[in-house]
XYZ file of C-alpha atoms in Angstrom:
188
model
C 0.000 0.000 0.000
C 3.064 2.340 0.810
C 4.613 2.157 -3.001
C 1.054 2.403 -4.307
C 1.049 6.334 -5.274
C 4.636 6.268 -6.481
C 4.266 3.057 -8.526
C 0.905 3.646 -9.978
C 0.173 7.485 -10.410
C 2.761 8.010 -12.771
C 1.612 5.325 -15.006
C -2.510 6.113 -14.515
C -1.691 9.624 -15.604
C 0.299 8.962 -18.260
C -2.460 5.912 -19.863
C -5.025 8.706 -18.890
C -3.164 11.378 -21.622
C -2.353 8.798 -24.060
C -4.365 5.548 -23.667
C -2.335 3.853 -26.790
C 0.791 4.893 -25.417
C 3.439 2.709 -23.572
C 3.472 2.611 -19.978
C 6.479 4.662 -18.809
C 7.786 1.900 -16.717
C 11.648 3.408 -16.051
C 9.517 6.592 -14.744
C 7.545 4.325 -12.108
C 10.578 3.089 -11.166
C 12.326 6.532 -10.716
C 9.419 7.838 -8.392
C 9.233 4.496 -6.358
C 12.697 4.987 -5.599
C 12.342 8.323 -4.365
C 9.295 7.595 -2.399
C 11.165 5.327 -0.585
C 14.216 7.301 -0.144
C 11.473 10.070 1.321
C 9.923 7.347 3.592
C 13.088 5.830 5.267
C 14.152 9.785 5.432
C 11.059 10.652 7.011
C 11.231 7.158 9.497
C 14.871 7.972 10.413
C 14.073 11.722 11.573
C 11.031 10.767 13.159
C 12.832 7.404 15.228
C 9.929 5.023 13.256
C 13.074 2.786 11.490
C 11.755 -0.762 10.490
C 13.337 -3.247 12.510
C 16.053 -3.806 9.239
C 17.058 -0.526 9.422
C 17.098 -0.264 13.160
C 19.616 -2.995 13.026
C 22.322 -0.889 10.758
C 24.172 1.581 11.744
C 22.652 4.953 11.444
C 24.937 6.706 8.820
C 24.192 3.623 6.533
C 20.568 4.061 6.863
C 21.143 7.852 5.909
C 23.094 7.230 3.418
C 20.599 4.756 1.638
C 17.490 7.976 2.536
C 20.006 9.847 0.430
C 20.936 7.697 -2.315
C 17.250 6.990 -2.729
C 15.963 10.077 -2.618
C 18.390 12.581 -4.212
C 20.508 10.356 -5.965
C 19.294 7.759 -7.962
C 16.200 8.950 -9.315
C 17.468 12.171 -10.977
C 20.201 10.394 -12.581
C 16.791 7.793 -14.106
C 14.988 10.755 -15.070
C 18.130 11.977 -16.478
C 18.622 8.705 -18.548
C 15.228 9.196 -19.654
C 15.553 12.933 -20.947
C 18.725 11.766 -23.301
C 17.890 11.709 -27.199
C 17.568 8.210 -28.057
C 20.945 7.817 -30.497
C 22.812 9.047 -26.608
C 21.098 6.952 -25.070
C 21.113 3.289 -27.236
C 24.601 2.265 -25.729
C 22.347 2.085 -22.163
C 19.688 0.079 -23.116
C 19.547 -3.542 -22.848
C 20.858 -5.236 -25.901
C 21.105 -1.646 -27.581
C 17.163 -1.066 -28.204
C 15.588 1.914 -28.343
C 12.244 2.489 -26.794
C 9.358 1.788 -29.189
C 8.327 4.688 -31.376
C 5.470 6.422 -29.765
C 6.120 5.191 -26.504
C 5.773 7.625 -23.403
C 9.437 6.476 -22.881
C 10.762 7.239 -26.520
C 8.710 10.924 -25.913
C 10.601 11.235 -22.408
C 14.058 10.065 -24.041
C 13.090 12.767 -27.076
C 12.442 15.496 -24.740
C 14.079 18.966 -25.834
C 16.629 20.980 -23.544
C 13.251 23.065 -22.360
C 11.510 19.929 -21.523
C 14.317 18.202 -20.001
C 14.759 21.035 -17.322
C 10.538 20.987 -17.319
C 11.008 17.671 -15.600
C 13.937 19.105 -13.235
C 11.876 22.032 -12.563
C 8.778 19.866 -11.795
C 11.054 17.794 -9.649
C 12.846 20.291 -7.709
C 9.831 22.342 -7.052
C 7.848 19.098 -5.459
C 10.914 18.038 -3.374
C 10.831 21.405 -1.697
C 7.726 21.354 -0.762
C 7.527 17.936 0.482
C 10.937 18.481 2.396
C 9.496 21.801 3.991
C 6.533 19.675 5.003
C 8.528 17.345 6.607
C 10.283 19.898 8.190
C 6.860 21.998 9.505
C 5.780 17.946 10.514
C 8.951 18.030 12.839
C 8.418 21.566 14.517
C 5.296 19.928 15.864
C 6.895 16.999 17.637
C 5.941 17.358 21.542
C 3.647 20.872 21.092
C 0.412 20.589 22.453
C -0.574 24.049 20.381
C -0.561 22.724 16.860
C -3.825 23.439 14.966
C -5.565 21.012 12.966
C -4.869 23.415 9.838
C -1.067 23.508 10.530
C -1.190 19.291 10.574
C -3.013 19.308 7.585
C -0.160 21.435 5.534
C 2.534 19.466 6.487
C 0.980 16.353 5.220
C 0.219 18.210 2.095
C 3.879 18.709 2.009
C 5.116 15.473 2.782
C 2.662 13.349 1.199
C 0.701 16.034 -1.176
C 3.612 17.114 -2.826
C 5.106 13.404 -4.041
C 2.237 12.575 -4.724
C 1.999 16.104 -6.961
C 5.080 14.988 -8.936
C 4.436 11.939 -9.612
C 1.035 12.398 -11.324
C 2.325 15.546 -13.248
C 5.609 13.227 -14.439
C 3.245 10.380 -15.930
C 1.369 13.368 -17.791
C 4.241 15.008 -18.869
C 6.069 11.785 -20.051
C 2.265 11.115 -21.820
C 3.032 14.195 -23.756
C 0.898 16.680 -21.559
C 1.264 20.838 -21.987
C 1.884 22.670 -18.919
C -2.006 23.063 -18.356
C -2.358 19.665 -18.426
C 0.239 18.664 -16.122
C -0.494 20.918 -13.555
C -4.318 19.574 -13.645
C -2.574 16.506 -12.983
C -0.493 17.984 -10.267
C -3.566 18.969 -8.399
C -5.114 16.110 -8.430
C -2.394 14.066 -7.164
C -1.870 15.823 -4.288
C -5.609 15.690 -3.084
């Protein structure tokens, strides 16, 4: 239930723009990755660890929040915003996505698109990280309104939840409108 949002949004969205269109797969797997970098991130600063991680010592455990959240899935998207000639030598056995696929479109994207998807992402990590960090101001207050609770889960959760919708649209092929309709919905 956890990896639901990450796994599935993007690829909803993106059938939802183009319903004969690939599923964009490598995206899914880009936003599952950060969505669990975010969750260990968010179980490590709030002392919730999983009995695994418990177990490890603590810098490893960051290190993996890190390398899940901030590392590895801007280097996929990256991958994914390379023309497809750059990015043949990659792929498995040297094939290119399909033509017409959402991934071909994501691995076609032009420079303005490619920092689009940068843009998108950076914006939606902020917010979620200053949600996360409004979430932690209210540890042990006894003052903390049921509006002030309800924006920082719009930040933590919302705001994934945000990007990965508008990712599957934009990867679909979406304008800006379209991707920020997207957007909104994924964060209700």
């Amino acid at each position: 239930e956890r990896l639901s949002a990450p796994l599935h949004l993007p690829l909803l969205c993106a059938a939802a723009v183009d319903p004969a269109g690939d599923p964009p797969f490598d995206l899914a797997a880009a936003t599952t990755l950060l969505w669990t970098g975010l969750e260990l991130s968010d179980d490590l600063t709030d002392g919730d660890l999983a009995p695994y991680f418990r177990a490890l010592p603590e810098a490893e455990t960051t290190f993996t929040a890190f390398a899940l959240a901030c590392v590895l899935p801007p280097a996929l998207l990256a991958e994914l915003s390379l023309p497809p000639e750059a990015s043949l030598h990659r792929r498995p056995y040297g094939r290119a996505p399909r033509r017409g696929s959402a991934a071909r479109r994501l691995c076609s994207l032009a420079p303005f698109d490619h920092r689009r998807v940068q843009r998108l992402t950076a914006d939606f990590l902020l917010r979620a990280f200053a949600g996360q960090e409004t979430d932690l101001r209210h540890v042990g207050r006894d003052d903390v309104t049921v509006p002030a609770v309800q924006e920082a889960v719009r930040g933590k959760n919302g705001a994934p939840s945000a990007l990965f919708a508008a990712l599957g649209a934009a990867a679909a092929g979406a304008d800006d409108p379209v991707v920020a309709a997207y957007a909104r919905y994924g964060e209700e």
